[in-house]
XYZ file of C-alpha atoms in Angstrom:
375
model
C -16.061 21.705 -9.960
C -17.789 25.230 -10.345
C -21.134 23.437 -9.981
C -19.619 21.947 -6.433
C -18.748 25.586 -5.472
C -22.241 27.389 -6.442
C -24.018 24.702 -4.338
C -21.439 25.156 -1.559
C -21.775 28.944 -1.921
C -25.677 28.874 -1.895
C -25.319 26.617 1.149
C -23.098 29.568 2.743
C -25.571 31.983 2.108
C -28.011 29.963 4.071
C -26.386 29.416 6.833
C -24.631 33.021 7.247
C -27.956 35.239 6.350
C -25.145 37.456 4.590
C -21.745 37.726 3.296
C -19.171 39.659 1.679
C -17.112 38.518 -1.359
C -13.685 38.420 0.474
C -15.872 35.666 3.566
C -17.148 33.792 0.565
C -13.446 33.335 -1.000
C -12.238 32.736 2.200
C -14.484 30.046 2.980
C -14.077 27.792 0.008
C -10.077 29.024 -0.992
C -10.794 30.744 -3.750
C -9.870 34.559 -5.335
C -12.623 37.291 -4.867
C -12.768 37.221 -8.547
C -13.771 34.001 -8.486
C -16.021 34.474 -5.780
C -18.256 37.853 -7.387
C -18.617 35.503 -10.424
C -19.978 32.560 -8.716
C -22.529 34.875 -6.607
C -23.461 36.713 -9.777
C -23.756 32.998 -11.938
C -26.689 32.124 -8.827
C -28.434 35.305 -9.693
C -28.279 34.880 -13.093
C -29.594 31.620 -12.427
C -32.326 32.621 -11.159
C -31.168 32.082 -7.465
C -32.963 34.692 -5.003
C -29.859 36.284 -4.337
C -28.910 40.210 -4.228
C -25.919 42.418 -3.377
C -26.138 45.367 -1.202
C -23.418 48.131 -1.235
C -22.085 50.549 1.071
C -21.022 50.019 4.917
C -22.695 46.099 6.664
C -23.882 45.641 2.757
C -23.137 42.086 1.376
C -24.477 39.335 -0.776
C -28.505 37.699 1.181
C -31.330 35.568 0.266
C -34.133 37.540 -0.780
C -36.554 37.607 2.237
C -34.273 34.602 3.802
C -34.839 31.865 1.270
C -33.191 28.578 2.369
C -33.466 24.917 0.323
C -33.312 22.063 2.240
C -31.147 19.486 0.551
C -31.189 16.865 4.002
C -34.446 16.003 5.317
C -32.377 14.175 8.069
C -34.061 13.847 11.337
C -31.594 14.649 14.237
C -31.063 10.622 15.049
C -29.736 9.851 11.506
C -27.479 12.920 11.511
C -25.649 12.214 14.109
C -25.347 8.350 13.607
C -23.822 9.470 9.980
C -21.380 11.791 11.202
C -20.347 9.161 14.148
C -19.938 6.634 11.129
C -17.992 9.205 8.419
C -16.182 11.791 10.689
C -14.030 9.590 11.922
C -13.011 8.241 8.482
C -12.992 11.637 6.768
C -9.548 11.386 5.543
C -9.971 12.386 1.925
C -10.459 15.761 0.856
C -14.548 14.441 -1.431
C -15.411 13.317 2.166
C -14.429 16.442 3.899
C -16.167 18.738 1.283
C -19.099 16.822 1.710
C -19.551 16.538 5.326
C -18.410 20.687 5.090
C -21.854 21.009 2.898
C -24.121 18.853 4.962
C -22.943 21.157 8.229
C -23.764 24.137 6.297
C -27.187 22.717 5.040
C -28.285 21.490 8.390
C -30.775 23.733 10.643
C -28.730 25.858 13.309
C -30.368 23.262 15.991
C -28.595 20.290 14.403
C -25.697 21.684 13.346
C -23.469 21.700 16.716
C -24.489 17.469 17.196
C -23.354 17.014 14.024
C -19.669 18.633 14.536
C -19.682 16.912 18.081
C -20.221 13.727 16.413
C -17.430 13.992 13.582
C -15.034 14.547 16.920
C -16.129 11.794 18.996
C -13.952 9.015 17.478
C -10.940 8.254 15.606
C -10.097 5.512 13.321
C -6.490 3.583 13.284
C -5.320 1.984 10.621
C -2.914 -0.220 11.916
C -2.643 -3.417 13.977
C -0.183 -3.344 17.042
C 2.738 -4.742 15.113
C 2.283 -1.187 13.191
C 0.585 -2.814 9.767
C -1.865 -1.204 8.227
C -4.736 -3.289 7.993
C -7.474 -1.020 6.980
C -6.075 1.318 4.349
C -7.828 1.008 1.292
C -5.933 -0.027 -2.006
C -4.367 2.887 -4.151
C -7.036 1.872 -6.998
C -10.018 2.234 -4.617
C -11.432 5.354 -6.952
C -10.799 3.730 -9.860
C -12.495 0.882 -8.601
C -15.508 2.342 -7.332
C -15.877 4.550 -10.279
C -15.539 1.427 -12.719
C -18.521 -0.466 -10.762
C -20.369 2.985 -10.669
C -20.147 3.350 -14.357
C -20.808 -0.183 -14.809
C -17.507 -0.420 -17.217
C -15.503 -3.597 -16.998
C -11.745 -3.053 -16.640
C -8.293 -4.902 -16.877
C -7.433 -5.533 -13.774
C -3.700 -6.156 -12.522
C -3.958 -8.671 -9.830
C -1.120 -10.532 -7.677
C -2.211 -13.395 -5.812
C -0.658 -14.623 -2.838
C 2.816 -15.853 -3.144
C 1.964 -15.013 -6.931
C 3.217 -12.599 -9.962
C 1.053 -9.658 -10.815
C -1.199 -10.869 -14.030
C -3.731 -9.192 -15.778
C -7.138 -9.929 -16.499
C -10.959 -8.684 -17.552
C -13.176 -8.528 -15.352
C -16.636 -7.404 -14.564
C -16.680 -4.814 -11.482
C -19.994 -5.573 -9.457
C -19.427 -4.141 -6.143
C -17.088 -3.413 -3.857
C -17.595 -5.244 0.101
C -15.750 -4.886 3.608
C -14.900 -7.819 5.879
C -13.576 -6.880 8.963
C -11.740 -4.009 7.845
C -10.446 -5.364 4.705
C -11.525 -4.476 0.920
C -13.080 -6.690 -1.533
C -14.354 -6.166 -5.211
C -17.009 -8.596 -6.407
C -16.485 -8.839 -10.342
C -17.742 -11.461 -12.754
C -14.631 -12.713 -14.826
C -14.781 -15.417 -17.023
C -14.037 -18.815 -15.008
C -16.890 -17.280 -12.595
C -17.730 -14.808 -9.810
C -14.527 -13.850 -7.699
C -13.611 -11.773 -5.280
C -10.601 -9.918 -5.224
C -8.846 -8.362 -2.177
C -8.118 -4.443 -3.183
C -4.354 -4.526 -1.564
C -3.505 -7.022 -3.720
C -4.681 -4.937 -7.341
C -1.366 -3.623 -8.578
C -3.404 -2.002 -11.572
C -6.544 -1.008 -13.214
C -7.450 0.022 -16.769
C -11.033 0.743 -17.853
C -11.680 -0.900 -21.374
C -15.044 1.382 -22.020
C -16.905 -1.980 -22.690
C -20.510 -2.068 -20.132
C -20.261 -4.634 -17.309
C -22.658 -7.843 -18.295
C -24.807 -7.560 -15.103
C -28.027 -9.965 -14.842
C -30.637 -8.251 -13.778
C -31.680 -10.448 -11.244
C -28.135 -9.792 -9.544
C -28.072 -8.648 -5.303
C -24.565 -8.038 -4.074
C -25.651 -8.575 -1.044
C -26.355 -12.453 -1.368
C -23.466 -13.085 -3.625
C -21.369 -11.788 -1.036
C -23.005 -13.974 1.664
C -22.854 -17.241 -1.133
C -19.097 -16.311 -1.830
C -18.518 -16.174 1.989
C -19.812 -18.772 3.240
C -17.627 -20.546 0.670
C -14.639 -19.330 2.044
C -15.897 -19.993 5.512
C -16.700 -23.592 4.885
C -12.822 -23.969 3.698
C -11.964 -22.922 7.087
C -13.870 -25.820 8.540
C -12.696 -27.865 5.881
C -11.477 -30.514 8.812
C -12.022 -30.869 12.767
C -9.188 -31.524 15.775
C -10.098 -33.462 18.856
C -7.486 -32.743 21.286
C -7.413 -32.220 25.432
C -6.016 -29.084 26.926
C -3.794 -28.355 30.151
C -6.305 -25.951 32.917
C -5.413 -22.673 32.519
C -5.075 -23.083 28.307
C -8.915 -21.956 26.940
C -7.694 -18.075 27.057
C -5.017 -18.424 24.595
C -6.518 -20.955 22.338
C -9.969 -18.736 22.520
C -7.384 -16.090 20.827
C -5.659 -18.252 18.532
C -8.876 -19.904 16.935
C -11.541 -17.610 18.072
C -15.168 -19.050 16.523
C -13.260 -22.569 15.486
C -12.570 -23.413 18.922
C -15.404 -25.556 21.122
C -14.365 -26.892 24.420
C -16.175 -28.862 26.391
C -17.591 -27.644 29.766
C -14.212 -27.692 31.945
C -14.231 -29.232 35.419
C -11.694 -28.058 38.083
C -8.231 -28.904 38.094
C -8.609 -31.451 35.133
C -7.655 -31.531 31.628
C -10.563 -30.111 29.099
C -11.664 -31.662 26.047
C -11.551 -29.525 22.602
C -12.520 -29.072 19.168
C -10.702 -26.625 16.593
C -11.617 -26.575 12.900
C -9.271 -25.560 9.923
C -8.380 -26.031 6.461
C -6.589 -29.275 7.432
C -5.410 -31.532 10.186
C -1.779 -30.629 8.957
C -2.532 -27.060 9.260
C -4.485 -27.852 12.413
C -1.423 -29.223 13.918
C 1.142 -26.961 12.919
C -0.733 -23.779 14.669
C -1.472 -26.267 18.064
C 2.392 -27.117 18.239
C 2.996 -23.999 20.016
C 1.220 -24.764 22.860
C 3.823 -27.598 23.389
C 2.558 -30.411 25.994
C 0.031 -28.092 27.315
C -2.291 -29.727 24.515
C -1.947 -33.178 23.190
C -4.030 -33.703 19.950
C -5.941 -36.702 20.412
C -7.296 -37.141 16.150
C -6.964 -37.449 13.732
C -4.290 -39.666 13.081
C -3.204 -37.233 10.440
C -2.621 -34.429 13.256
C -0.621 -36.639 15.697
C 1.456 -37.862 12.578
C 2.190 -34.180 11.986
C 3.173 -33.430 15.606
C 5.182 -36.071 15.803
C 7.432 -35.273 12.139
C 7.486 -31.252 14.026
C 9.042 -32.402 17.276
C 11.764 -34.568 15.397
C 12.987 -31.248 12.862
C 12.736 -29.192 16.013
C 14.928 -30.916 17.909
C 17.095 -31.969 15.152
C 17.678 -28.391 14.592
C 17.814 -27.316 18.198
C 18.438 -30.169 20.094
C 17.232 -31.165 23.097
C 16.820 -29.410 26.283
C 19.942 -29.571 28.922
C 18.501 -30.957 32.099
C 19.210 -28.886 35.861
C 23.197 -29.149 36.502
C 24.037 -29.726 33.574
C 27.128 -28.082 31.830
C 25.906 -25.420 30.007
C 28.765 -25.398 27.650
C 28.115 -28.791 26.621
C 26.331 -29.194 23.491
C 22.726 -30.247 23.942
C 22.127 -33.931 22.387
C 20.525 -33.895 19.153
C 18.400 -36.444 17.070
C 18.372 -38.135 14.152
C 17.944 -36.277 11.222
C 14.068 -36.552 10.721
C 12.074 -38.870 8.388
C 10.983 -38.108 5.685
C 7.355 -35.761 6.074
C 4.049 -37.118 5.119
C 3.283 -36.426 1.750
C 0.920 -32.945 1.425
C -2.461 -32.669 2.032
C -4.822 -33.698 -1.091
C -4.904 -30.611 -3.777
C -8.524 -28.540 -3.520
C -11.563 -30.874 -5.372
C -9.533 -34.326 -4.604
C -11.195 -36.840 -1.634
C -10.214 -35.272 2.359
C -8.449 -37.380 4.424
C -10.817 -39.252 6.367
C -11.077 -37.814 10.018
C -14.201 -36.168 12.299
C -16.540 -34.093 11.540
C -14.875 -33.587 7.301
C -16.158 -31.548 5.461
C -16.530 -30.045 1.923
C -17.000 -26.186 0.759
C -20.476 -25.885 -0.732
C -22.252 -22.736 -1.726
C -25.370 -21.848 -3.459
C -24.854 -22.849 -6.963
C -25.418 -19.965 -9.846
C -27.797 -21.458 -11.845
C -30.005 -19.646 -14.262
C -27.954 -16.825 -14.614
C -26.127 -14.933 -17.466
C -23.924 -15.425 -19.004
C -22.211 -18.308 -18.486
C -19.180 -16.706 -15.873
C -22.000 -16.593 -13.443
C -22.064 -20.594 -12.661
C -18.809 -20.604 -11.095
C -17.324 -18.614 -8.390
C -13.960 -18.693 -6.559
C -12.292 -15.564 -3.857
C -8.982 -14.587 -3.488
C -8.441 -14.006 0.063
């Protein structure tokens, strides 16, 4: 910490040409005391500074020394204070950006404070969840891949029990706002979402990191893994004019419709995990889209209308008595059985497909030629 303050006080120096004691204490909240000793340490140091008594005296720079500690040209200071000022919610980041200001040249310095104000980052969705706020282990984290130490990790899975584990911490990667760590454990390379740690314990053992490792492209591999689950299976279907709006917002990239001609039904393609899954999130849309295959997506549909309406009956027509009970339906038949467990043959359908990935071969030790994420 004191080496933090002598840089920070050097850097106040610099900018101010001259200060007293009490605007040094001031500046970085600490006693006076504190602040004389710190001045005197950079002299002692042998730090070009001297102190001047009497009326306007102070601490200066002999003959207005200065160190550079940026090199920055004025383009990449003000794209990094547009990325971190808006995010400078912890008290490291805060200091820092505090020091960079102060080391900056008088000509750059009022961009770079106009930049940390010129957004603001929420947190939260607009159902009021927070959706980017990093994991309460996020230091530990980063200082365990830093270090290169591996760690027992406490980890709850979805719809799962916390359970411990070793891993090795390789890096840490954001996907649209939410936190992964990349660690090699030892059924493989994983990747573990940081809200869902519960714990983490550094074991002082070094991480077992190939040499020939990038995070970069086993963060694309593990990806695209996930990804390819996603389009696991493919939904032909036919939607009502007016539709392509909402389903553009309920499937985003998985959606394809066909080019849509004037007053007439469009043609569609969704991809998902499943066709059971597929069919589940169209039944919303009631008959505004009727799922024309697979067969395993209609069959779905069809066991969803019959417990809907068993449950809620049906719809009273116009005139109807409104106090008389709706008719109901049979209780339903039994549903299909599940969809095939993860490794076992898809049910057949268009455009099917398995998750595939780059495999891990050649690499140490053995953890490495396996990989799975936990979303």
């Amino acid at each position: 910490m004191r080496a933090d303050r002598l840089v920070a006080t050097l850097l106040f120096l610099q900018t101010r040409g001259r200060v007293t004691v009490a605007e040094v204490a001031t500046e970085l909240e600490v006693s006076e005391r504190t602040a004389r000793r710190d001045l005197e340490a950079l002299a002692t140091a042998g730090i070009p500074v001297y102190s001047q008594r009497g009326r306007g005296g102070g601490w200066s720079l002999v003959g207005g020394a200065r160190t550079d500690l940026t090199g920055l040209t004025a383009d990449e200071i003000r794209a990094l204070f547009l990325v971190a000022g808006p995010s400078s919610t912890t008290p490291e980041l805060r200091t820092a950006l505090r020091k960079l200001v102060r080391a900056l040249p008088v000509t750059l310095r009022s961009d770079a404070e106009a930049a940390s104000r010129a957004g603001v980052t929420d947190g939260t969705d607009w159902s009021r969840t927070a959706v980017t706020a990093e994991a309460p282990h996020l230091d530990a984290l980063q200082r365990a891949v830093v270090e290169g130490t591996q760690i027992r990790l406490g980890y709850a899975g979805p719809g799962k029990p916390s359970d411990e584990r070793t891993v090795h911490p390789l890096g840490l990667a954001s996907k649209a706002g939410v936190g992964y760590l990349v660690a090699g454990t030892d059924r493989g390379l994983r990747i573990f979402r940081l809200s869902r740690v519960t714990s983490v314990e550094a074991t002082g053992d070094p991480v077992v990191r190939p040499d020939d490792f990038d995070l970069a492209t086993a963060w694309r591999s593990l990806a695209a893994r996930m990804e390819d689950r996603m389009h696991a299976a493919t939904v032909r279907a036919r939607a009502e004019p007016g539709t392509e709006a909402i389903l553009q917002r309920l499937f985003g990239g998985r959606l394809r419709i066909a080019r849509p001609r004037p007053g007439e039904w469009t043609e569609i393609e969704v991809d998902g995990p499943s066709p059971e899954v597929l069919a589940a999130q169209l039944a919303g849309l009631g008959a505004r889209v009727e799922v024309l295959d697979p067969p395993e997506a209609r069959e779905r549909l069809a066991h969803l209308a019959v417990e809907l309406a068993a449950v809620y009956g049906t719809p009273a027509k116009t005139g109807d008595d409104p106090t008389t009970p709706a008719a109901t339906l049979p209780a339903p038949s039994p549903s299909p059985s599940p969809s095939p467990e993860r490794g076992s043959p898809q049910p057949s359908g268009p455009r099917t497909r398995t998750a595939s990935g780059p495999p891990w071969t050649g690499l140490q030790p053995t953890w490495w030629h396996s990989a799975e994420v936990h979303r």
